[in-house]
Amino acid sequence: MAKIPIQVTVNGQTHQAEVEPRTLLVHFLREDLGLTGTKIGCDTSQCGACVVMMNGSTVKSCTCLAVQADGAEVTTIEGVADQGNLHPIQEAFWDNHGLQCGYCTAGMIMTSVELLQRNPNPTAEQVRAGLEGNLCRCTGYQNIVKSVLAAAERMGG
Amino acid sequence: MTTRIFGSGIRRREDPRLITGQATYTDDVNLPGMVYAAILRSPHAHARIRSINTDAAKSAPGVLAVYTGADTEGVLNAIPCAWVVPDSDVKAVPYPAIATDTVRYTGDAVAAVVAESRYQAEDALELINVDYEILPANVHAESAMNEGTPQLHEDAPNNQAFHWVAAGGDTDSAFASAEVVVTDTIIQQRLIPNAMEPRSAVASYLSSMGELTIWNTTQNPHIARFVTSLVTGVPEHKIRVIAPEVGGGFGAKIPVYPWEMITAFCSMKLGRPVKWTETRSENYQSSIHGRDHVQTVEIAGTREGKITGIRSVVHAGMGAYLSTAGPGIPTILHGLMYSGPYDIPNIKADVYGVFTNTTPVDAYRGAGRPEATFLVERMVDLLANELNLDPVEIRRRNLIPKFEDGFDISLGLTYDSGDYQGALDKVLEHVNYEDLRRQQAQSRGQVTGNGHHDHGHDHGHDHGHDHGHGHDDQPSATKELIGIGVTTYCEICGIGPSQVAGAVGFGGGLWESAIIRFYATGKVNVFVGTSPHGQGEETTFAQIVSDELGVPVDDVEVIHGDTDNTPMGWGTYGSRTTVISGAAVALSSRKIKDKAIGLAAHLLEAAEEDIEYEDGKFFVRGSPDRSQSIQDIALMANVAWNMPAGMEPGLEASSFYDTPNFTFPFGAHVAVVTVDVDNGHIVLQRYAAVDDCGNQINPMIVEGQVHGGVVQGAGQALWEGAVYDEDGQLLTGSMLDYALPKAHLLPDIETLSTVTPSPHNPLGVKGIGETGTIASTITIYNAVIDALKPFGITRLEMPLTPEKVWQAIQQSGKP
Ligand code: FES
Ligand code: FES
């Protein structure tokens, strides 16, 4: 299959690559760039394990082609911490037991980053609504919600 | 003394790698020269394979090989069932890795493609041409044994996989002489476990050494190695199974599946590392399902509400083949639990396992015990309803009184310790039960147009209420009925002595082992054979060692999941890891301490009897300033410059722990729901759980387990269900169609606990991984039925969708 050249900036680093037009962004990130922190939990855009930031807003990277990311700035879970310092949301997930097996966590954290950007001071209900596109089978969501609320407070929302 | 580390809710040490994306799950493993396998699955639930043409696939771009059953037959042995329950005529039918002549469910493998890339492998699947002769399918557990039903296996007449009976007391005479008997049919719908990480395997075979390494998303790498050896013929000591980070299991990652055996086969054939990762839709077809019972149940009691007997006939769907632990789930782990927390003198469970053209059924969180708890707690509520007793009152009249060391139930088990009444009291007080009943009476009054009557707590009399007033003229806010569900449960956990495992046909042991190794620097590694995958034992086991030996918790690192560097263990399931493996860690710690005392005595020139230990320090009684720290001891033991005569160098201990009995966690849960009578919409308003798992090593982790468990159980009550059509097509074949619990549908779970240590466990722990799931489905179900009481509704099928509720309300004839 003919390949298409793309240029994508991921976590501040610019990559040139040639991809098949059908390559999913999540596969490009995981397999071409080796950024395996972004997970795949489904094939129907339900689970949110694959959420990344693209040009400042979240996308499900399983539902986005790599070619659509041409010229874009992408942030994955690997790029959330600031030079080794955990992001307050990461810290809050740790402090509040916001994860068990950790498989949904990258997506949960990425979604929470956007959620708190849009609404720095959400209620528990708003957090729950904001996580509608992210599934977790382990935590029952309770400590994820608690983590996001704690992060909001820490970030001075 | 500082706060004791045992019992502290410290944050988990496994988290940093997980919150930064640095953890390695199986699909994250990439090896030089690695290629990708994809599996072609049958589109038909039941068919004969007339022919397979793989020519086009073989010449597709990037394809290295295409294998069918003809290639694996005689090379890969059949996938074994590892739980052949005795005295029940189990038909261990052959389960080939790739089907040869017949496919029996839509997940059955027909061929495997190996290609340079994932996409190429999947492209090539579409080029394989299979000529099928479609056969009629049989999909319902209930009717699978009926005459004329399509047969799956020649060796299993009438599709009967097994027939198992457990009995205690004399149920026949108990029912013959009963004052009251209530009957019900309970359907435990089929569920899809849905660990967020799909299944995946990476196999790498080193032909020069005859060594096979498999990264495998498993809950039990040592069992996986054992079975991989049986299936592939590679000797066990030449196999290394690595369960790296595992993204949840819930039972679905206990079995050894054909898929990783196929992956191993491909690597052995091609001499290249091979990765296989299923898609989610593939997972729905081919990873095990849970539950799938049809139960006909009767409960017998006196007019005073004393339960005298319970009996059932259960048809348990096993799917198309017997999965690894399949037969043990509806039998041993289900039928033996019918006494719950009650003293019931006469019990009989009569269980038929049946084959259907569906995905194999095996352990799913709770595994048999949610089905049993549901059955008991539903029947208790129905009996209460019949006798016009409050659900709390009937439970009080039957609960086993508090006991600390052993209570024999009629089915032959000995419960370890319990205070069921205490748990019930605590949860009722927490939710203010009487007040809830008042609110409920009010809601009933409003909805039925009957005003704000307080009907008291004995809501058994509500049938007589005047439902004559239409409620259409009521403001919509008043059309919600409140329902309250109360459950007391007791479950079997910490499985559980190996001798019993052998007696009940489990094809392995159930002990665990742990090695503790101190280095010269005083740092510690703990190696365990069990394999946590989200439950946090890297943290709790470090807490045990820190508590026992006084080393800082951060100086202890727990290693698990790799058969090459961990001692034997049977795995993480059945809420057994902390109970059994944690006990092994404690025993090894105590051996370390014994040796340290000997060495300290030598170094301090005192007699061993005079050495005392406190907080990581060994000192001569009466002179605490003459001491050796555990780190001093570790250094000396490792350099061995000055050891007592006859003492070996090193500070390392290994223990094997086999429990003398199961543990029996228990609790009492309350659910409060509202049901909108206009549209059947149910909202879970409150959920309060009092659980007693004995001593708690890390209460934060305990609570997390309860949250997750309760929500999974809520999923079964309200949303989840795997549905097949009559042809055996899985209608709920993707996450689009299978409704999982989501954050916005749930309240905060109110978690409380009581602490009744297990008398026989070295740590006094009982297990908490499954309690939430075991209790919550029925608690929520009973709450919904309670809400619908004014309509005379006593049963509905799960999941309790608004449509079913609305239909039932319409059909009740009570406006
Ligand atoms: S992988 Fe599930 S939404 Fe993207
Ligand atoms: S922590 Fe396991 S799926 Fe969320």
Short mmCIF file of C-alpha atoms in Angstrom, two decimals, chain B residues 220-572:
data_model
loop_
_atom_site.label_atom_id
_atom_site.label_comp_id
_atom_site.label_asym_id
_atom_site.label_seq_id
_atom_site.Cartn_x
_atom_site.Cartn_y
_atom_site.Cartn_z
CA ASN B 220 -1.25 -17.49 37.07
CA PRO B 221 2.01 -17.78 35.16
CA HIS B 222 3.06 -20.99 36.89
CA ILE B 223 -0.16 -22.77 35.93
CA ALA B 224 0.26 -21.37 32.42
CA ARG B 225 3.74 -22.89 32.24
CA PHE B 226 2.47 -26.24 33.51
CA VAL B 227 -0.35 -26.39 30.96
CA THR B 228 1.78 -24.97 28.13
CA SER B 229 4.12 -27.86 28.73
CA LEU B 230 1.25 -30.35 28.46
CA VAL B 231 -0.07 -28.80 25.26
CA THR B 232 3.17 -28.02 23.39
CA GLY B 233 5.27 -30.91 24.67
CA VAL B 234 8.10 -28.52 25.60
CA PRO B 235 9.36 -29.73 28.99
CA GLU B 236 8.23 -27.55 31.88
CA HIS B 237 11.76 -26.54 32.89
CA LYS B 238 12.41 -25.23 29.39
CA ILE B 239 9.40 -22.93 29.47
CA ARG B 240 9.42 -19.45 30.91
CA VAL B 241 6.12 -17.66 31.31
CA ILE B 242 6.20 -13.97 32.04
CA ALA B 243 3.09 -12.16 33.14
CA PRO B 244 4.32 -8.60 32.87
CA GLU B 245 1.90 -5.84 33.77
CA VAL B 246 -1.53 -7.39 33.48
CA GLY B 247 -4.47 -5.09 32.86
CA GLY B 248 -7.11 -6.75 34.99
CA GLY B 249 -8.30 -10.32 34.83
CA PHE B 250 -11.49 -10.92 36.84
CA GLY B 251 -11.10 -14.63 36.19
CA ALA B 252 -10.86 -14.35 32.42
CA LYS B 253 -7.08 -14.59 32.60
CA ILE B 254 -7.00 -17.76 34.68
CA PRO B 255 -7.62 -20.20 31.84
CA VAL B 256 -4.99 -21.36 29.44
CA TYR B 257 -6.47 -20.61 26.05
CA PRO B 258 -5.79 -22.16 22.65
CA TRP B 259 -4.68 -18.73 21.41
CA GLU B 260 -1.41 -18.46 23.25
CA MET B 261 -0.73 -22.10 22.40
CA ILE B 262 -1.20 -21.23 18.73
CA THR B 263 1.15 -18.28 19.18
CA ALA B 264 3.76 -20.61 20.69
CA PHE B 265 3.22 -23.08 17.86
CA CYS B 266 3.82 -20.33 15.27
CA SER B 267 7.06 -19.28 16.95
CA MET B 268 8.26 -22.87 17.18
CA LYS B 269 7.51 -23.40 13.50
CA LEU B 270 9.01 -20.16 12.21
CA GLY B 271 11.87 -19.63 14.63
CA ARG B 272 10.80 -16.01 15.09
CA PRO B 273 9.17 -14.27 18.03
CA VAL B 274 5.43 -14.02 17.40
CA LYS B 275 2.94 -11.62 18.94
CA TRP B 276 -0.79 -12.16 19.06
CA THR B 277 -3.19 -9.61 20.53
CA GLU B 278 -6.93 -9.93 20.28
CA THR B 279 -9.27 -7.11 19.38
CA ARG B 280 -12.02 -6.34 21.87
CA SER B 281 -14.67 -7.88 19.64
CA GLU B 282 -12.52 -10.98 19.35
CA ASN B 283 -12.22 -10.96 23.15
CA TYR B 284 -16.01 -11.01 23.42
CA GLN B 285 -16.14 -14.15 21.25
CA SER B 286 -13.15 -16.03 22.53
CA SER B 287 -12.22 -15.10 26.10
CA ILE B 288 -14.34 -16.88 28.66
CA HIS B 289 -17.73 -15.66 29.80
CA GLY B 290 -19.17 -15.91 33.29
CA ARG B 291 -22.37 -17.06 35.08
CA ASP B 292 -25.08 -18.46 32.69
CA HIS B 293 -27.23 -20.40 35.13
CA VAL B 294 -30.89 -21.23 35.07
CA GLN B 295 -31.86 -22.12 38.62
CA THR B 296 -35.09 -23.60 39.89
CA VAL B 297 -35.07 -22.97 43.59
CA GLU B 298 -37.24 -23.73 46.58
CA ILE B 299 -36.97 -22.48 50.12
CA ALA B 300 -38.79 -24.03 53.06
CA GLY B 301 -39.51 -22.33 56.37
CA THR B 302 -41.68 -22.09 59.39
CA ARG B 303 -44.37 -19.45 59.77
CA GLU B 304 -42.07 -17.72 62.23
CA GLY B 305 -39.58 -17.24 59.45
CA LYS B 306 -37.05 -19.89 60.38
CA ILE B 307 -35.49 -21.33 57.24
CA THR B 308 -35.59 -25.11 57.30
CA GLY B 309 -34.35 -26.00 53.85
CA ILE B 310 -33.19 -24.81 50.48
CA ARG B 311 -32.81 -26.79 47.30
CA SER B 312 -32.12 -26.10 43.67
CA VAL B 313 -31.85 -27.65 40.28
CA VAL B 314 -29.35 -25.68 38.24
CA HIS B 315 -28.55 -25.83 34.56
CA ALA B 316 -25.16 -24.19 34.11
CA GLY B 317 -24.03 -23.37 30.59
CA MET B 318 -20.43 -24.43 30.06
CA GLY B 319 -20.19 -23.15 26.49
CA ALA B 320 -18.83 -25.33 23.72
CA TYR B 321 -15.90 -26.86 25.62
CA LEU B 322 -14.81 -27.17 29.23
CA SER B 323 -12.52 -24.27 30.03
CA THR B 324 -9.67 -24.66 32.54
CA ALA B 325 -11.70 -24.37 35.76
CA GLY B 326 -15.17 -24.44 34.19
CA PRO B 327 -16.79 -27.42 35.96
CA GLY B 328 -15.60 -26.32 39.41
CA ILE B 329 -17.43 -23.00 39.32
CA PRO B 330 -21.14 -23.95 39.41
CA THR B 331 -20.39 -26.93 41.66
CA ILE B 332 -17.79 -26.58 44.40
CA LEU B 333 -17.73 -22.78 44.39
CA HIS B 334 -21.49 -22.45 44.10
CA GLY B 335 -23.40 -25.41 45.49
CA LEU B 336 -21.41 -25.50 48.71
CA MET B 337 -22.32 -21.88 49.49
CA TYR B 338 -26.09 -22.26 49.88
CA SER B 339 -26.02 -21.82 53.62
CA GLY B 340 -24.70 -18.27 53.33
CA PRO B 341 -24.45 -16.70 56.79
CA TYR B 342 -27.47 -18.66 57.97
CA ASP B 343 -27.90 -21.87 59.87
CA ILE B 344 -29.88 -23.92 57.34
CA PRO B 345 -30.16 -27.56 58.34
CA ASN B 346 -31.23 -29.08 55.02
CA ILE B 347 -29.63 -28.13 51.72
CA LYS B 348 -29.42 -29.73 48.33
CA ALA B 349 -27.80 -28.47 45.16
CA ASP B 350 -28.41 -30.46 42.00
CA VAL B 351 -26.30 -29.06 39.19
CA TYR B 352 -26.18 -30.02 35.53
CA GLY B 353 -23.35 -28.63 33.42
CA VAL B 354 -24.40 -28.44 29.79
CA PHE B 355 -22.70 -27.80 26.48
CA THR B 356 -24.05 -25.06 24.23
CA ASN B 357 -22.72 -23.51 21.01
CA THR B 358 -21.39 -20.52 22.88
CA THR B 359 -18.14 -19.18 24.27
CA PRO B 360 -16.81 -21.37 27.11
CA VAL B 361 -17.82 -20.26 30.60
CA ASP B 362 -15.37 -20.13 33.47
CA ALA B 363 -14.54 -18.10 36.56
CA TYR B 364 -15.71 -14.51 36.52
CA ARG B 365 -15.18 -12.34 39.60
CA GLY B 366 -16.79 -14.19 42.47
CA ALA B 367 -17.05 -17.33 40.35
CA GLY B 368 -20.00 -19.36 41.59
CA ARG B 369 -20.36 -17.46 44.83
CA PRO B 370 -22.29 -14.49 43.39
CA GLU B 371 -24.67 -17.02 41.84
CA ALA B 372 -25.07 -18.76 45.21
CA THR B 373 -25.42 -15.56 47.21
CA PHE B 374 -27.98 -14.27 44.75
CA LEU B 375 -29.96 -17.48 45.04
CA VAL B 376 -29.96 -17.53 48.84
CA GLU B 377 -30.63 -13.83 49.31
CA ARG B 378 -33.41 -13.78 46.71
CA MET B 379 -35.15 -16.74 48.32
CA VAL B 380 -34.83 -15.23 51.77
CA ASP B 381 -36.51 -12.07 50.52
CA LEU B 382 -39.26 -14.06 48.84
CA LEU B 383 -39.87 -15.99 52.04
CA ALA B 384 -40.00 -12.71 53.97
CA ASN B 385 -42.47 -11.39 51.44
CA GLU B 386 -44.63 -14.48 51.82
CA LEU B 387 -44.61 -14.17 55.60
CA ASN B 388 -45.02 -10.39 55.64
CA LEU B 389 -41.75 -10.05 57.44
CA ASP B 390 -39.27 -7.24 57.01
CA PRO B 391 -36.19 -8.47 55.09
CA VAL B 392 -34.04 -7.45 58.03
CA GLU B 393 -36.16 -9.33 60.52
CA ILE B 394 -36.08 -12.61 58.63
CA ARG B 395 -32.31 -12.37 58.41
CA ARG B 396 -31.97 -11.73 62.12
CA ARG B 397 -34.00 -14.87 62.80
CA ASN B 398 -31.64 -17.04 60.78
CA LEU B 399 -28.13 -15.62 61.07
CA ILE B 400 -25.53 -17.81 62.71
CA PRO B 401 -24.69 -16.20 66.07
CA LYS B 402 -21.25 -14.68 66.51
CA PHE B 403 -18.44 -17.26 66.64
CA GLU B 404 -14.69 -16.95 66.81
CA ASP B 405 -13.30 -20.32 65.94
CA GLY B 406 -15.27 -22.60 63.75
CA PHE B 407 -18.91 -23.23 62.89
CA ASP B 408 -20.01 -26.34 61.00
CA ILE B 409 -22.72 -25.88 58.42
CA SER B 410 -24.93 -28.65 57.17
CA LEU B 411 -23.05 -28.94 53.88
CA GLY B 412 -19.89 -30.01 55.71
CA LEU B 413 -17.84 -26.82 55.54
CA THR B 414 -16.47 -25.25 58.69
CA TYR B 415 -16.71 -21.48 58.66
CA ASP B 416 -13.70 -19.87 60.35
CA SER B 417 -15.13 -16.91 62.27
CA GLY B 418 -18.02 -14.53 61.91
CA ASP B 419 -20.14 -11.81 63.38
CA TYR B 420 -22.89 -11.50 60.83
CA GLN B 421 -25.27 -9.77 63.15
CA GLY B 422 -22.62 -7.19 63.94
CA ALA B 423 -22.13 -6.38 60.28
CA LEU B 424 -25.88 -6.11 59.75
CA ASP B 425 -26.32 -3.80 62.72
CA LYS B 426 -23.53 -1.60 61.51
CA VAL B 427 -24.84 -1.13 58.00
CA LEU B 428 -28.41 -0.53 59.19
CA GLU B 429 -27.28 2.09 61.61
CA HIS B 430 -25.12 3.72 58.97
CA VAL B 431 -27.94 4.09 56.47
CA ASN B 432 -30.55 4.79 59.12
CA TYR B 433 -32.73 1.96 57.96
CA GLU B 434 -35.88 3.04 59.75
CA ASP B 435 -35.69 6.43 58.19
CA LEU B 436 -35.20 4.89 54.76
CA ARG B 437 -38.34 2.84 55.25
CA ARG B 438 -40.22 6.01 56.21
CA GLN B 439 -39.04 7.73 53.05
CA GLN B 440 -40.08 4.71 51.08
CA ALA B 441 -43.56 4.72 52.54
CA GLN B 442 -43.83 8.35 51.63
CA SER B 443 -42.76 7.70 48.05
CA ARG B 444 -45.32 4.93 47.79
CA GLY B 445 -48.01 7.16 49.10
CA GLN B 446 -47.21 9.81 46.53
CA VAL B 447 -46.88 7.54 43.56
CA THR B 448 -50.03 5.65 44.28
CA GLY B 449 -51.85 8.86 44.99
CA ASN B 450 -52.34 7.76 48.53
CA GLY B 451 -50.81 10.70 50.30
CA HIS B 452 -47.97 10.82 52.74
CA HIS B 453 -48.81 7.82 54.81
CA ASP B 454 -46.28 6.32 57.01
CA HIS B 455 -46.77 2.61 56.52
CA GLY B 456 -44.28 1.64 59.15
CA HIS B 457 -41.43 -0.70 58.65
CA ASP B 458 -43.33 -3.82 58.01
CA HIS B 459 -43.83 -3.06 54.37
CA GLY B 460 -45.12 -6.55 53.82
CA HIS B 461 -48.65 -5.20 54.11
CA ASP B 462 -48.43 -2.85 51.19
CA HIS B 463 -50.32 -5.14 48.88
CA GLY B 464 -53.62 -3.96 50.18
CA HIS B 465 -53.05 -0.33 49.31
CA ASP B 466 -55.39 1.50 47.09
CA HIS B 467 -53.71 1.86 43.75
CA GLY B 468 -56.92 3.10 42.22
CA HIS B 469 -55.88 6.69 41.79
CA GLY B 470 -54.13 7.34 38.54
CA HIS B 471 -50.79 8.97 39.07
CA ASP B 472 -50.77 10.89 35.80
CA ASP B 473 -51.87 14.01 37.54
CA GLN B 474 -49.01 13.85 40.02
CA PRO B 475 -46.02 16.06 39.38
CA SER B 476 -43.30 13.96 37.77
CA ALA B 477 -40.98 14.38 40.73
CA THR B 478 -43.28 12.22 42.80
CA LYS B 479 -43.39 9.29 40.40
CA GLU B 480 -40.30 7.73 41.78
CA LEU B 481 -40.58 4.77 44.06
CA ILE B 482 -37.85 4.08 46.55
CA GLY B 483 -36.57 0.54 46.93
CA ILE B 484 -34.31 -0.80 49.65
CA GLY B 485 -32.27 -3.97 49.37
CA VAL B 486 -30.58 -5.54 52.37
CA THR B 487 -28.23 -8.45 52.10
CA THR B 488 -26.17 -10.41 54.54
CA TYR B 489 -23.61 -12.67 52.95
CA CYS B 490 -20.76 -14.97 53.76
CA GLU B 491 -18.45 -16.31 51.10
CA ILE B 492 -15.75 -18.89 50.68
CA CYS B 493 -12.37 -17.36 50.00
CA GLY B 494 -8.67 -17.78 50.26
CA ILE B 495 -8.87 -21.02 48.35
CA GLY B 496 -7.69 -23.17 49.83
CA PRO B 497 -6.18 -26.27 51.21
CA SER B 498 -4.39 -28.36 48.60
CA GLN B 499 -5.75 -31.55 50.08
CA VAL B 500 -9.25 -30.24 49.47
CA ALA B 501 -8.22 -29.13 45.98
CA GLY B 502 -7.25 -32.72 45.26
CA ALA B 503 -10.41 -34.11 46.83
CA VAL B 504 -12.62 -31.87 44.68
CA GLY B 505 -10.79 -32.66 41.46
CA PHE B 506 -8.80 -29.46 41.01
CA GLY B 507 -5.83 -30.42 38.85
CA GLY B 508 -3.22 -28.67 40.96
CA GLY B 509 -2.29 -27.54 44.43
CA LEU B 510 -3.44 -24.36 46.07
CA TRP B 511 -0.49 -23.47 48.28
CA GLU B 512 1.81 -20.50 47.73
CA SER B 513 5.44 -19.83 48.36
CA ALA B 514 7.56 -16.79 49.10
CA ILE B 515 11.29 -16.18 49.24
CA ILE B 516 12.62 -13.22 51.17
CA ARG B 517 16.18 -12.19 50.44
CA PHE B 518 18.13 -9.55 52.36
CA TYR B 519 21.09 -7.97 50.62
CA ALA B 520 24.21 -6.63 52.33
CA THR B 521 22.83 -3.11 52.10
CA GLY B 522 19.77 -4.08 54.10
CA LYS B 523 17.49 -3.87 51.10
CA VAL B 524 15.06 -6.69 50.49
CA ASN B 525 13.51 -8.59 47.63
CA VAL B 526 10.42 -10.71 48.11
CA PHE B 527 9.78 -13.28 45.40
CA VAL B 528 6.29 -14.71 45.17
CA GLY B 529 4.75 -17.26 42.87
CA THR B 530 1.38 -15.60 42.85
CA SER B 531 0.63 -12.94 40.27
CA PRO B 532 -1.30 -9.81 41.22
CA HIS B 533 -2.62 -7.66 38.41
CA GLY B 534 -4.02 -4.55 39.99
CA GLN B 535 -4.67 -5.72 43.54
CA GLY B 536 -1.60 -3.96 44.91
CA GLU B 537 0.32 -6.76 46.59
CA GLU B 538 3.66 -5.19 45.67
CA THR B 539 2.64 -2.72 48.34
CA THR B 540 0.80 -4.89 50.85
CA PHE B 541 3.46 -7.61 50.84
CA ALA B 542 6.13 -4.98 51.46
CA GLN B 543 3.97 -3.80 54.36
CA ILE B 544 3.92 -7.33 55.79
CA VAL B 545 7.73 -7.62 55.64
CA SER B 546 8.22 -4.14 57.00
CA ASP B 547 5.84 -4.86 59.84
CA GLU B 548 7.40 -8.20 60.70
CA LEU B 549 11.06 -7.15 60.46
CA GLY B 550 11.20 -3.41 60.92
CA VAL B 551 12.80 -2.59 57.58
CA PRO B 552 11.49 0.60 55.99
CA VAL B 553 8.71 -0.32 53.60
CA ASP B 554 10.51 1.44 50.76
CA ASP B 555 13.45 -0.92 51.21
CA VAL B 556 11.32 -3.89 50.19
CA GLU B 557 10.63 -4.71 46.56
CA VAL B 558 8.21 -7.48 45.63
CA ILE B 559 8.93 -9.53 42.51
CA HIS B 560 6.22 -11.58 40.82
CA GLY B 561 5.01 -12.74 37.45
CA ASP B 562 8.07 -14.44 35.95
CA THR B 563 8.41 -18.20 36.34
CA ASP B 564 12.17 -17.95 35.91
CA ASN B 565 12.77 -15.86 38.99
CA THR B 566 9.84 -16.62 41.26
CA PRO B 567 9.10 -19.75 43.26
CA MET B 568 6.08 -21.87 42.48
CA GLY B 569 2.65 -20.45 43.12
CA TRP B 570 -0.83 -21.20 41.86
CA GLY B 571 -1.92 -17.70 41.07
CA THR B 572 -4.18 -14.79 41.84
#
